[in-house]
Structure formats: C-alpha cells, structure tokens
PDB file of C-alpha atoms in Angstrom:
ATOM      1  CA  MET D   1       2.153  -3.028 -22.801  1.00  0.00           C
ATOM      2  CA  ARG D   2       0.848  -1.050 -25.778  1.00  0.00           C
ATOM      3  CA  LYS D   3      -1.726   0.579 -23.584  1.00  0.00           C
ATOM      4  CA  ILE D   4       0.815   1.556 -20.942  1.00  0.00           C
ATOM      5  CA  LEU D   5       3.510   2.767 -23.373  1.00  0.00           C
ATOM      6  CA  PRO D   6       1.917   6.190 -24.149  1.00  0.00           C
ATOM      7  CA  TYR D   7       1.707   7.019 -20.441  1.00  0.00           C
ATOM      8  CA  LEU D   8       5.378   5.897 -19.908  1.00  0.00           C
ATOM      9  CA  LEU D   9       6.438   8.217 -22.729  1.00  0.00           C
ATOM     10  CA  LEU D  10       4.565  11.073 -21.129  1.00  0.00           C
ATOM     11  CA  ILE D  11       6.299  10.699 -17.778  1.00  0.00           C
ATOM     12  CA  PRO D  12       9.127  13.130 -18.592  1.00  0.00           C
ATOM     13  CA  THR D  13       6.613  15.763 -19.670  1.00  0.00           C
ATOM     14  CA  PHE D  14       4.569  15.295 -16.472  1.00  0.00           C
ATOM     15  CA  LEU D  15       7.696  15.535 -14.399  1.00  0.00           C
ATOM     16  CA  VAL D  16       8.813  18.787 -16.040  1.00  0.00           C
ATOM     17  CA  ILE D  17       5.353  20.294 -15.760  1.00  0.00           C
ATOM     18  CA  GLY D  18       4.979  19.183 -12.126  1.00  0.00           C
ATOM     19  CA  ILE D  19       8.460  20.354 -10.993  1.00  0.00           C
ATOM     20  CA  PHE D  20       8.556  23.688 -12.844  1.00  0.00           C
ATOM     21  CA  ILE D  21       4.874  24.719 -12.921  1.00  0.00           C
ATOM     22  CA  TYR D  22       2.570  23.009 -10.348  1.00  0.00           C
ATOM     23  CA  TRP D  23       5.046  22.671  -7.557  1.00  0.00           C
ATOM     24  CA  PRO D  24       6.059  26.436  -7.629  1.00  0.00           C
ATOM     25  CA  ALA D  25       2.398  27.343  -7.979  1.00  0.00           C
ATOM     26  CA  GLY D  26       1.550  25.366  -4.890  1.00  0.00           C
ATOM     27  CA  LEU D  27       4.420  26.937  -2.967  1.00  0.00           C
ATOM     28  CA  SER D  28       3.209  30.438  -3.970  1.00  0.00           C
ATOM     29  CA  PHE D  29      -0.286  29.666  -2.788  1.00  0.00           C
ATOM     30  CA  ARG D  30       1.043  28.472   0.590  1.00  0.00           C
ATOM     31  CA  LEU D  31       3.419  31.471   0.862  1.00  0.00           C
ATOM     32  CA  SER D  32       0.497  33.894   0.177  1.00  0.00           C
ATOM     33  CA  LEU D  33      -1.027  32.795   3.534  1.00  0.00           C
ATOM     34  CA  PHE D  34       2.082  33.573   5.538  1.00  0.00           C
ATOM     35  CA  ARG D  35       4.102  36.616   6.484  1.00  0.00           C
ATOM     36  CA  THR D  36       7.767  35.801   6.040  1.00  0.00           C
ATOM     37  CA  SER D  37      10.877  37.556   7.484  1.00  0.00           C
ATOM     38  CA  PRO D  38      13.246  39.090   4.943  1.00  0.00           C
ATOM     39  CA  PHE D  39      15.724  36.267   5.509  1.00  0.00           C
ATOM     40  CA  GLY D  40      13.070  33.577   5.267  1.00  0.00           C
ATOM     41  CA  ASN D  41      13.916  32.095   8.639  1.00  0.00           C
ATOM     42  CA  ARG D  42      10.562  32.835  10.300  1.00  0.00           C
ATOM     43  CA  GLU D  43       6.996  32.424   9.083  1.00  0.00           C
ATOM     44  CA  LEU D  44       3.716  33.658  10.644  1.00  0.00           C
ATOM     45  CA  TYR D  45       0.377  32.345   9.391  1.00  0.00           C
ATOM     46  CA  VAL D  46      -1.894  35.316   8.614  1.00  0.00           C
ATOM     47  CA  GLY D  47      -4.594  33.698   6.445  1.00  0.00           C
ATOM     48  CA  LEU D  48      -6.108  36.122   3.986  1.00  0.00           C
ATOM     49  CA  GLU D  49      -4.517  39.207   5.559  1.00  0.00           C
ATOM     50  CA  ASN D  50      -2.068  39.569   2.634  1.00  0.00           C
ATOM     51  CA  PHE D  51      -4.901  39.747   0.166  1.00  0.00           C
ATOM     52  CA  ILE D  52      -6.938  42.167   2.292  1.00  0.00           C
ATOM     53  CA  ARG D  53      -3.921  44.481   2.678  1.00  0.00           C
ATOM     54  CA  LEU D  54      -3.324  44.517  -1.046  1.00  0.00           C
ATOM     55  CA  PHE D  55      -6.849  45.772  -1.836  1.00  0.00           C
ATOM     56  CA  GLN D  56      -6.453  48.378   0.859  1.00  0.00           C
ATOM     57  CA  ASN D  57      -3.143  49.577  -0.639  1.00  0.00           C
ATOM     58  CA  PRO D  58      -3.560  52.612  -2.972  1.00  0.00           C
ATOM     59  CA  THR D  59      -0.260  51.773  -4.677  1.00  0.00           C
ATOM     60  CA  TYR D  60      -1.545  48.356  -5.619  1.00  0.00           C
ATOM     61  CA  LEU D  61      -4.923  49.727  -6.790  1.00  0.00           C
ATOM     62  CA  GLN D  62      -3.034  52.245  -8.964  1.00  0.00           C
ATOM     63  CA  ALA D  63      -0.994  49.325 -10.470  1.00  0.00           C
ATOM     64  CA  MET D  64      -4.247  47.550 -11.273  1.00  0.00           C
ATOM     65  CA  LEU D  65      -5.590  50.618 -13.058  1.00  0.00           C
ATOM     66  CA  THR D  66      -2.334  51.122 -14.897  1.00  0.00           C
ATOM     67  CA  THR D  67      -2.349  47.491 -15.948  1.00  0.00           C
ATOM     68  CA  LEU D  68      -5.918  47.814 -17.254  1.00  0.00           C
ATOM     69  CA  ILE D  69      -5.039  50.882 -19.347  1.00  0.00           C
ATOM     70  CA  TYR D  70      -1.781  49.395 -20.510  1.00  0.00           C
ATOM     71  CA  VAL D  71      -3.246  46.040 -21.525  1.00  0.00           C
ATOM     72  CA  GLY D  72      -6.382  47.507 -23.149  1.00  0.00           C
ATOM     73  CA  ILE D  73      -4.492  50.058 -25.328  1.00  0.00           C
ATOM     74  CA  THR D  74      -1.656  47.752 -26.325  1.00  0.00           C
ATOM     75  CA  VAL D  75      -3.914  44.833 -27.293  1.00  0.00           C
ATOM     76  CA  PHE D  76      -6.277  47.105 -29.256  1.00  0.00           C
ATOM     77  CA  PHE D  77      -3.557  48.845 -31.266  1.00  0.00           C
ATOM     78  CA  THR D  78      -1.485  45.579 -31.659  1.00  0.00           C
ATOM     79  CA  ILE D  79      -4.469  43.909 -33.420  1.00  0.00           C
ATOM     80  CA  LEU D  80      -5.417  46.948 -35.430  1.00  0.00           C
ATOM     81  CA  ILE D  81      -1.937  47.865 -36.662  1.00  0.00           C
ATOM     82  CA  SER D  82      -0.983  44.274 -37.467  1.00  0.00           C
ATOM     83  CA  PHE D  83      -4.189  43.742 -39.465  1.00  0.00           C
ATOM     84  CA  LEU D  84      -3.676  46.938 -41.481  1.00  0.00           C
ATOM     85  CA  LEU D  85      -0.011  46.131 -42.110  1.00  0.00           C
ATOM     86  CA  ALA D  86      -0.890  42.646 -43.186  1.00  0.00           C
ATOM     87  CA  GLN D  87      -3.060  44.157 -45.941  1.00  0.00           C
ATOM     88  CA  LEU D  88      -0.041  45.941 -47.261  1.00  0.00           C
ATOM     89  CA  LEU D  89       2.432  43.071 -46.939  1.00  0.00           C
ATOM     90  CA  ASN D  90       0.049  40.630 -48.583  1.00  0.00           C
ATOM     91  CA  GLN D  91       0.347  42.463 -51.899  1.00  0.00           C
ATOM     92  CA  ASP D  92       2.191  40.792 -54.737  1.00  0.00           C
ATOM     93  CA  ILE D  93       4.829  43.475 -55.255  1.00  0.00           C
ATOM     94  CA  PRO D  94       8.603  43.307 -55.517  1.00  0.00           C
ATOM     95  CA  GLY D  95      10.429  43.293 -52.183  1.00  0.00           C
ATOM     96  CA  THR D  96       7.432  42.204 -50.067  1.00  0.00           C
ATOM     97  CA  ARG D  97       9.363  39.226 -48.653  1.00  0.00           C
ATOM     98  CA  TRP D  98      12.172  41.483 -47.506  1.00  0.00           C
ATOM     99  CA  PHE D  99       9.699  43.845 -45.828  1.00  0.00           C
ATOM    100  CA  ARG D 100       8.141  40.853 -44.004  1.00  0.00           C
ATOM    101  CA  LEU D 101      11.588  39.726 -42.843  1.00  0.00           C
ATOM    102  CA  PHE D 102      12.602  43.186 -41.567  1.00  0.00           C
ATOM    103  CA  ILE D 103       9.267  43.898 -39.883  1.00  0.00           C
ATOM    104  CA  PHE D 104       9.441  40.641 -37.932  1.00  0.00           C
ATOM    105  CA  ALA D 105      12.826  41.590 -36.402  1.00  0.00           C
ATOM    106  CA  PRO D 106      11.324  43.393 -33.272  1.00  0.00           C
ATOM    107  CA  TYR D 107       9.697  40.182 -32.153  1.00  0.00           C
ATOM    108  CA  ALA D 108      12.997  38.308 -32.432  1.00  0.00           C
ATOM    109  CA  ILE D 109      14.746  40.488 -29.857  1.00  0.00           C
ATOM    110  CA  SER D 110      14.206  40.235 -26.123  1.00  0.00           C
ATOM    111  CA  PRO D 111      11.952  42.750 -24.247  1.00  0.00           C
ATOM    112  CA  ALA D 112      15.074  44.064 -22.390  1.00  0.00           C
ATOM    113  CA  ILE D 113      16.834  44.875 -25.709  1.00  0.00           C
ATOM    114  CA  ALA D 114      13.653  46.487 -27.088  1.00  0.00           C
ATOM    115  CA  GLY D 115      13.451  48.637 -23.954  1.00  0.00           C
ATOM    116  CA  THR D 116      17.113  49.605 -24.326  1.00  0.00           C
ATOM    117  CA  LEU D 117      16.562  50.638 -27.945  1.00  0.00           C
ATOM    118  CA  TRP D 118      13.623  52.810 -27.132  1.00  0.00           C
ATOM    119  CA  SER D 119      15.422  54.320 -24.168  1.00  0.00           C
ATOM    120  CA  PHE D 120      18.101  55.547 -26.487  1.00  0.00           C
ATOM    121  CA  LEU D 121      15.544  56.836 -29.056  1.00  0.00           C
ATOM    122  CA  LEU D 122      13.576  58.708 -26.320  1.00  0.00           C
ATOM    123  CA  ASN D 123      16.606  60.030 -24.417  1.00  0.00           C
ATOM    124  CA  PRO D 124      15.975  63.726 -23.755  1.00  0.00           C
ATOM    125  CA  VAL D 125      19.581  64.692 -24.544  1.00  0.00           C
ATOM    126  CA  VAL D 126      20.811  62.427 -27.392  1.00  0.00           C
ATOM    127  CA  GLY D 127      17.529  60.748 -28.489  1.00  0.00           C
ATOM    128  CA  HIS D 128      16.583  60.806 -32.065  1.00  0.00           C
ATOM    129  CA  LEU D 129      12.958  61.511 -31.472  1.00  0.00           C
ATOM    130  CA  ASN D 130      13.685  64.541 -29.297  1.00  0.00           C
ATOM    131  CA  TYR D 131      16.159  65.822 -31.889  1.00  0.00           C
ATOM    132  CA  PHE D 132      13.322  65.483 -34.533  1.00  0.00           C
ATOM    133  CA  PHE D 133      10.741  67.261 -32.334  1.00  0.00           C
ATOM    134  CA  ASN D 134      13.255  69.993 -31.341  1.00  0.00           C
ATOM    135  CA  SER D 135      14.284  70.624 -34.986  1.00  0.00           C
ATOM    136  CA  LEU D 136      10.712  70.800 -36.312  1.00  0.00           C
ATOM    137  CA  PHE D 137       8.591  72.128 -33.471  1.00  0.00           C
ATOM    138  CA  GLY D 138      11.106  73.395 -30.874  1.00  0.00           C
ATOM    139  CA  LEU D 139       9.928  70.846 -28.316  1.00  0.00           C
ATOM    140  CA  ASN D 140      12.075  68.797 -25.972  1.00  0.00           C
ATOM    141  CA  VAL D 141       9.935  66.197 -24.150  1.00  0.00           C
ATOM    142  CA  ASP D 142      11.286  64.065 -21.319  1.00  0.00           C
ATOM    143  CA  PHE D 143       9.417  60.917 -22.379  1.00  0.00           C
ATOM    144  CA  LEU D 144      10.694  58.547 -19.712  1.00  0.00           C
ATOM    145  CA  THR D 145      10.472  60.587 -16.569  1.00  0.00           C
ATOM    146  CA  SER D 146       7.324  62.686 -16.941  1.00  0.00           C
ATOM    147  CA  SER D 147       3.686  61.814 -16.871  1.00  0.00           C
ATOM    148  CA  PRO D 148       1.749  60.785 -18.914  1.00  0.00           C
ATOM    149  CA  TYR D 149       4.517  60.444 -21.574  1.00  0.00           C
ATOM    150  CA  ALA D 150       6.256  57.638 -19.713  1.00  0.00           C
ATOM    151  CA  LEU D 151       3.264  55.325 -19.923  1.00  0.00           C
ATOM    152  CA  ILE D 152       2.702  56.309 -23.548  1.00  0.00           C
ATOM    153  CA  ALA D 153       6.350  55.497 -24.335  1.00  0.00           C
ATOM    154  CA  VAL D 154       6.110  52.137 -22.635  1.00  0.00           C
ATOM    155  CA  MET D 155       2.948  51.248 -24.498  1.00  0.00           C
ATOM    156  CA  PHE D 156       4.418  52.353 -27.798  1.00  0.00           C
ATOM    157  CA  ALA D 157       7.458  50.176 -27.279  1.00  0.00           C
ATOM    158  CA  SER D 158       5.294  47.218 -26.264  1.00  0.00           C
ATOM    159  CA  ILE D 159       3.088  47.612 -29.359  1.00  0.00           C
ATOM    160  CA  TRP D 160       6.191  47.774 -31.555  1.00  0.00           C
ATOM    161  CA  LYS D 161       7.435  44.586 -29.913  1.00  0.00           C
ATOM    162  CA  MET D 162       4.145  42.646 -30.249  1.00  0.00           C
ATOM    163  CA  VAL D 163       2.915  43.741 -33.674  1.00  0.00           C
ATOM    164  CA  PRO D 164       5.208  41.328 -35.669  1.00  0.00           C
ATOM    165  CA  PHE D 165       3.838  38.266 -33.844  1.00  0.00           C
ATOM    166  CA  ALA D 166       0.272  39.108 -34.790  1.00  0.00           C
ATOM    167  CA  LEU D 167       1.272  40.256 -38.263  1.00  0.00           C
ATOM    168  CA  ILE D 168       2.598  36.836 -39.310  1.00  0.00           C
ATOM    169  CA  PHE D 169      -0.679  35.191 -38.383  1.00  0.00           C
ATOM    170  CA  TYR D 170      -2.745  37.778 -40.293  1.00  0.00           C
ATOM    171  CA  ILE D 171      -0.579  37.435 -43.394  1.00  0.00           C
ATOM    172  CA  ALA D 172      -1.004  33.705 -43.278  1.00  0.00           C
ATOM    173  CA  GLY D 173      -4.739  34.089 -42.793  1.00  0.00           C
ATOM    174  CA  LEU D 174      -5.107  36.557 -45.703  1.00  0.00           C
ATOM    175  CA  GLN D 175      -3.239  34.184 -47.971  1.00  0.00           C
ATOM    176  CA  SER D 176      -5.712  31.436 -47.132  1.00  0.00           C
ATOM    177  CA  ILE D 177      -8.738  33.514 -48.317  1.00  0.00           C
ATOM    178  CA  PRO D 178      -9.761  32.397 -51.790  1.00  0.00           C
ATOM    179  CA  ASP D 179      -9.107  34.947 -54.513  1.00  0.00           C
ATOM    180  CA  SER D 180     -12.447  34.204 -56.076  1.00  0.00           C
ATOM    181  CA  LEU D 181     -14.247  35.470 -53.008  1.00  0.00           C
ATOM    182  CA  VAL D 182     -12.438  38.788 -53.046  1.00  0.00           C
ATOM    183  CA  GLU D 183     -12.885  39.158 -56.818  1.00  0.00           C
ATOM    184  CA  SER D 184     -16.649  38.478 -56.565  1.00  0.00           C
ATOM    185  CA  SER D 185     -16.978  41.215 -53.895  1.00  0.00           C
ATOM    186  CA  PHE D 186     -15.077  43.539 -56.158  1.00  0.00           C
ATOM    187  CA  ILE D 187     -17.486  42.789 -59.013  1.00  0.00           C
ATOM    188  CA  ASP D 188     -20.431  43.391 -56.645  1.00  0.00           C
ATOM    189  CA  GLY D 189     -19.166  46.888 -56.050  1.00  0.00           C
ATOM    190  CA  ALA D 190     -17.522  46.532 -52.637  1.00  0.00           C
ATOM    191  CA  ASN D 191     -14.919  49.213 -52.047  1.00  0.00           C
ATOM    192  CA  LEU D 192     -11.574  48.697 -50.310  1.00  0.00           C
ATOM    193  CA  TRP D 193     -12.927  49.506 -46.889  1.00  0.00           C
ATOM    194  CA  GLN D 194     -15.867  47.152 -47.224  1.00  0.00           C
ATOM    195  CA  ARG D 195     -13.653  44.330 -48.515  1.00  0.00           C
ATOM    196  CA  MET D 196     -11.295  44.786 -45.597  1.00  0.00           C
ATOM    197  CA  TRP D 197     -13.762  44.989 -42.722  1.00  0.00           C
ATOM    198  CA  LYS D 198     -16.901  43.242 -44.061  1.00  0.00           C
ATOM    199  CA  ILE D 199     -15.269  40.248 -45.764  1.00  0.00           C
ATOM    200  CA  LYS D 200     -11.658  39.751 -44.812  1.00  0.00           C
ATOM    201  CA  PHE D 201     -11.820  40.636 -41.108  1.00  0.00           C
ATOM    202  CA  PRO D 202     -14.808  38.267 -40.325  1.00  0.00           C
ATOM    203  CA  LEU D 203     -13.109  35.453 -42.184  1.00  0.00           C
ATOM    204  CA  LEU D 204     -10.051  36.000 -39.978  1.00  0.00           C
ATOM    205  CA  SER D 205     -12.062  35.927 -36.699  1.00  0.00           C
ATOM    206  CA  PRO D 206     -10.456  32.621 -35.568  1.00  0.00           C
ATOM    207  CA  ILE D 207      -7.003  34.254 -35.831  1.00  0.00           C
ATOM    208  CA  THR D 208      -8.226  37.376 -34.109  1.00  0.00           C
ATOM    209  CA  PHE D 209      -9.803  35.303 -31.347  1.00  0.00           C
ATOM    210  CA  TYR D 210      -6.380  33.526 -30.759  1.00  0.00           C
ATOM    211  CA  LEU D 211      -4.294  36.748 -31.003  1.00  0.00           C
ATOM    212  CA  VAL D 212      -6.404  38.706 -28.590  1.00  0.00           C
ATOM    213  CA  ILE D 213      -5.940  36.261 -25.706  1.00  0.00           C
ATOM    214  CA  MET D 214      -2.230  35.862 -26.573  1.00  0.00           C
ATOM    215  CA  THR D 215      -1.572  39.553 -26.646  1.00  0.00           C
ATOM    216  CA  ILE D 216      -3.442  39.996 -23.315  1.00  0.00           C
ATOM    217  CA  THR D 217      -1.188  37.292 -21.761  1.00  0.00           C
ATOM    218  CA  ASN D 218       1.864  38.914 -23.347  1.00  0.00           C
ATOM    219  CA  ALA D 219       1.004  42.377 -22.069  1.00  0.00           C
ATOM    220  CA  MET D 220       0.208  41.019 -18.616  1.00  0.00           C
ATOM    221  CA  PHE D 221       3.370  39.080 -18.077  1.00  0.00           C
ATOM    222  CA  ASN D 222       6.028  39.988 -20.639  1.00  0.00           C
ATOM    223  CA  SER D 223       5.920  43.714 -20.071  1.00  0.00           C
ATOM    224  CA  PHE D 224       8.374  43.480 -17.187  1.00  0.00           C
ATOM    225  CA  GLY D 225      11.514  43.710 -19.336  1.00  0.00           C
ATOM    226  CA  ILE D 226      10.492  46.830 -21.195  1.00  0.00           C
ATOM    227  CA  ILE D 227       9.203  48.612 -18.089  1.00  0.00           C
ATOM    228  CA  ASP D 228      12.292  47.756 -16.007  1.00  0.00           C
ATOM    229  CA  VAL D 229      14.751  49.044 -18.648  1.00  0.00           C
ATOM    230  CA  MET D 230      12.801  52.144 -19.686  1.00  0.00           C
ATOM    231  CA  THR D 231      11.179  53.555 -16.591  1.00  0.00           C
ATOM    232  CA  LYS D 232      11.595  51.171 -13.644  1.00  0.00           C
ATOM    233  CA  GLY D 233       7.941  51.748 -12.835  1.00  0.00           C
ATOM    234  CA  GLY D 234       8.208  55.495 -12.596  1.00  0.00           C
ATOM    235  CA  PRO D 235       7.515  58.304 -12.556  1.00  0.00           C
ATOM    236  CA  THR D 236       5.645  58.057  -9.188  1.00  0.00           C
ATOM    237  CA  GLY D 237       4.392  54.584 -10.128  1.00  0.00           C
ATOM    238  CA  ASP D 238       2.771  55.654 -13.401  1.00  0.00           C
ATOM    239  CA  THR D 239       4.201  52.719 -15.285  1.00  0.00           C
ATOM    240  CA  THR D 240       4.117  50.160 -12.486  1.00  0.00           C
ATOM    241  CA  THR D 241       1.932  47.322 -13.701  1.00  0.00           C
ATOM    242  CA  LEU D 242       0.902  44.230 -11.635  1.00  0.00           C
ATOM    243  CA  ILE D 243       3.835  42.194 -12.768  1.00  0.00           C
ATOM    244  CA  TYR D 244       6.282  44.936 -11.990  1.00  0.00           C
ATOM    245  CA  LYS D 245       4.676  45.602  -8.578  1.00  0.00           C
ATOM    246  CA  LEU D 246       5.023  41.871  -7.859  1.00  0.00           C
ATOM    247  CA  TYR D 247       8.743  42.087  -8.734  1.00  0.00           C
ATOM    248  CA  LEU D 248       9.286  45.165  -6.547  1.00  0.00           C
ATOM    249  CA  ASP D 249       7.635  43.518  -3.481  1.00  0.00           C
ATOM    250  CA  ALA D 250       9.401  40.234  -3.969  1.00  0.00           C
ATOM    251  CA  PHE D 251      12.954  41.248  -4.764  1.00  0.00           C
ATOM    252  CA  THR D 252      13.271  44.956  -3.692  1.00  0.00           C
ATOM    253  CA  TYR D 253      11.224  45.042  -0.551  1.00  0.00           C
ATOM    254  CA  GLN D 254      11.558  41.330   0.337  1.00  0.00           C
ATOM    255  CA  ASN D 255       7.853  41.143   1.120  1.00  0.00           C
ATOM    256  CA  THR D 256       7.422  37.577  -0.215  1.00  0.00           C
ATOM    257  CA  GLY D 257       3.958  36.996   1.299  1.00  0.00           C
ATOM    258  CA  SER D 258       2.542  40.033  -0.519  1.00  0.00           C
ATOM    259  CA  ALA D 259       4.266  39.080  -3.758  1.00  0.00           C
ATOM    260  CA  ALA D 260       2.889  35.509  -3.575  1.00  0.00           C
ATOM    261  CA  SER D 261      -0.569  36.937  -2.992  1.00  0.00           C
ATOM    262  CA  GLN D 262      -0.185  39.167  -6.034  1.00  0.00           C
ATOM    263  CA  SER D 263       0.785  36.114  -8.129  1.00  0.00           C
ATOM    264  CA  ILE D 264      -2.382  34.373  -7.052  1.00  0.00           C
ATOM    265  CA  ILE D 265      -4.517  37.447  -7.850  1.00  0.00           C
ATOM    266  CA  MET D 266      -2.919  37.678 -11.366  1.00  0.00           C
ATOM    267  CA  PHE D 267      -3.616  33.956 -11.872  1.00  0.00           C
ATOM    268  CA  ILE D 268      -7.260  34.480 -10.888  1.00  0.00           C
ATOM    269  CA  ILE D 269      -7.632  37.561 -13.076  1.00  0.00           C
ATOM    270  CA  MET D 270      -6.210  35.746 -16.131  1.00  0.00           C
ATOM    271  CA  GLY D 271      -8.442  32.788 -15.430  1.00  0.00           C
ATOM    272  CA  VAL D 272     -11.586  34.934 -15.155  1.00  0.00           C
ATOM    273  CA  VAL D 273     -10.683  36.928 -18.295  1.00  0.00           C
ATOM    274  CA  THR D 274      -9.975  33.774 -20.263  1.00  0.00           C
ATOM    275  CA  PHE D 275     -13.202  32.094 -19.106  1.00  0.00           C
ATOM    276  CA  PHE D 276     -15.511  34.985 -20.044  1.00  0.00           C
ATOM    277  CA  TYR D 277     -13.580  35.618 -23.190  1.00  0.00           C
ATOM    278  CA  PHE D 278     -14.075  32.061 -24.396  1.00  0.00           C
ATOM    279  CA  LYS D 279     -17.631  31.914 -23.196  1.00  0.00           C
ATOM    280  CA  ASN D 280     -18.783  35.160 -24.770  1.00  0.00           C
ATOM    281  CA  VAL D 281     -16.603  35.560 -27.838  1.00  0.00           C
ATOM    282  CA  GLU D 282     -15.961  32.096 -29.187  1.00  0.00           C
ATOM    283  CA  SER D 283     -19.599  31.769 -30.270  1.00  0.00           C
ATOM    284  CA  LYS D 284     -19.063  34.723 -32.636  1.00  0.00           C
ATOM    285  CA  VAL D 285     -16.029  33.213 -34.284  1.00  0.00           C
ATOM    286  CA  HIS D 286     -16.706  31.929 -37.838  1.00  0.00           C
ATOM    287  CA  TYR D 287     -14.680  28.838 -38.602  1.00  0.00           C
ATOM    288  CA  GLN D 288     -14.388  27.924 -42.259  1.00  0.00           C
TER     289      GLN D 288
END
C-alpha cells in the first residue's frame, strides 16, 4: 500500500493535466489535418494541406518575421534593463524596499490592463507622451496606427511588463553573491564596469539561463493581451505576431483548421528553440 499511495495521490494531478493539456493538444493536432466548416458541422480530411498553405501565405510569413523581431528585441532589453536596475536596487540606501515594491507593480497587472495604460499614454490627442513631444520638439506622433512606431510601442509596453519579473530574480541573485568576492575585486583594481560584467554577471548565469527561456515563452504566448488592446495587429499587420494570427484565424475568420495548424507550428518552434538552447547554452552556465 505504501508503494501505491504516491501514485494514488498523483491521480488528481494527472487528471487535470490530461483533461486540460494533453486532451486539447491531441484535438488540436487532429483538427490541423482537417478543413472544418465555420459552424463545425462538416469536416474534410486534407492531410498536411493546412501546413503547406500557411507557409505559402505571405501574411503568415510576415507574422513569423514580426514575431522573431518582437521576441528578440523584448527578450534582449528585458534581460539587460532588469540586470542594470537590479544593480541600483541592490544598494543599501534608504527607500530601496519601496522602490522594489513600486517597480514590481507592472508585473502584477494583467497584459490587457498594461495595454490599456499604454494606449492612453500614447494616444495622439490626449496622450501624455505626445503632449511631452509636442511641447518640447513640436512633434505629434501617431504611435499606435503608423509604422514602425506601432511595433516599437508594443515592444516597449511588453518590456515594461516583463522587466519586474526578471528584476526580482536578479536582485535575489545579487544578494547571494558574497561581499568578500566583490571587495577583493575592488582591492585588485576592478572598476564598476568590470565588477558588473566580469564578476557579477557570470555568477548570475543560472538565473540568466532561466530568465531567457521564460521571457521567450512569455513573449511568444502572453503578448496577445497587449497587442489586442493597443493595435489589434495593425497597422497592415505590422504588429500581428504568431499568437495573434492564430487568434484571428480561429475566432475572427473561423478557420479552425489553419488555427490548429498554427498552434502545432508554435509548439514545434518552442520545442526546437528550447532543445537547442538547453543543448548549447546550459554547458556555459556556471553553477556555484
């Protein structure tokens, strides 16, 4: 009985995972091989035709390129900004705890609310940023409906949303570095830049390793709320990422077969990226 008890206790977990993850994933794979009517009352087996059509579709190829740009820039600047801010917030100065609390607030709100806030800030008529640019430089930029400003605005909002998550990990990692190690490097003549990038950053490589894959996943799948509220994929598809293209085909155009195929492709992309990332980068991580 003692040997069976752990498996009995895991049954609820297996049921939840099976019902809400593996069963829908299996249905999506099956649906990707069919062409379904908008009302779902007729199905026609088409094999890999849905996948072939996707890679022949210029709109989908543009969404892949947009996703590559969006993910690459947001992940890079999220890691960079959070690491630099962690250096400041790790200082033993009055009010640091309050700064940490306030700077974590963007991560606590939903992507839809974050998109709404930035939509107000970037509004061409009543937005605070346009008022600032107009007062200082006489410029009035339509950030959300003109290219390439719309994509830049979405990336900026996404970075603002993701930085607090990475920041908390970097602060915790910096606090775990022994003071004696930093003091000895200071005695050896290392300047601020060298201590930051030659000592602290390599010691935080396990955290960076984790944060990169998490921010990639976040940028791939959690960008929907911000994009839908701020730009709805426009202008002319410039902010349509893979996840938003999937949403449009599934719920706007009722093309469920194509949407299911896109979900399979996104799963394969994330699987390949994760595999090569772990295979090529993990060996360079220095665990203490």
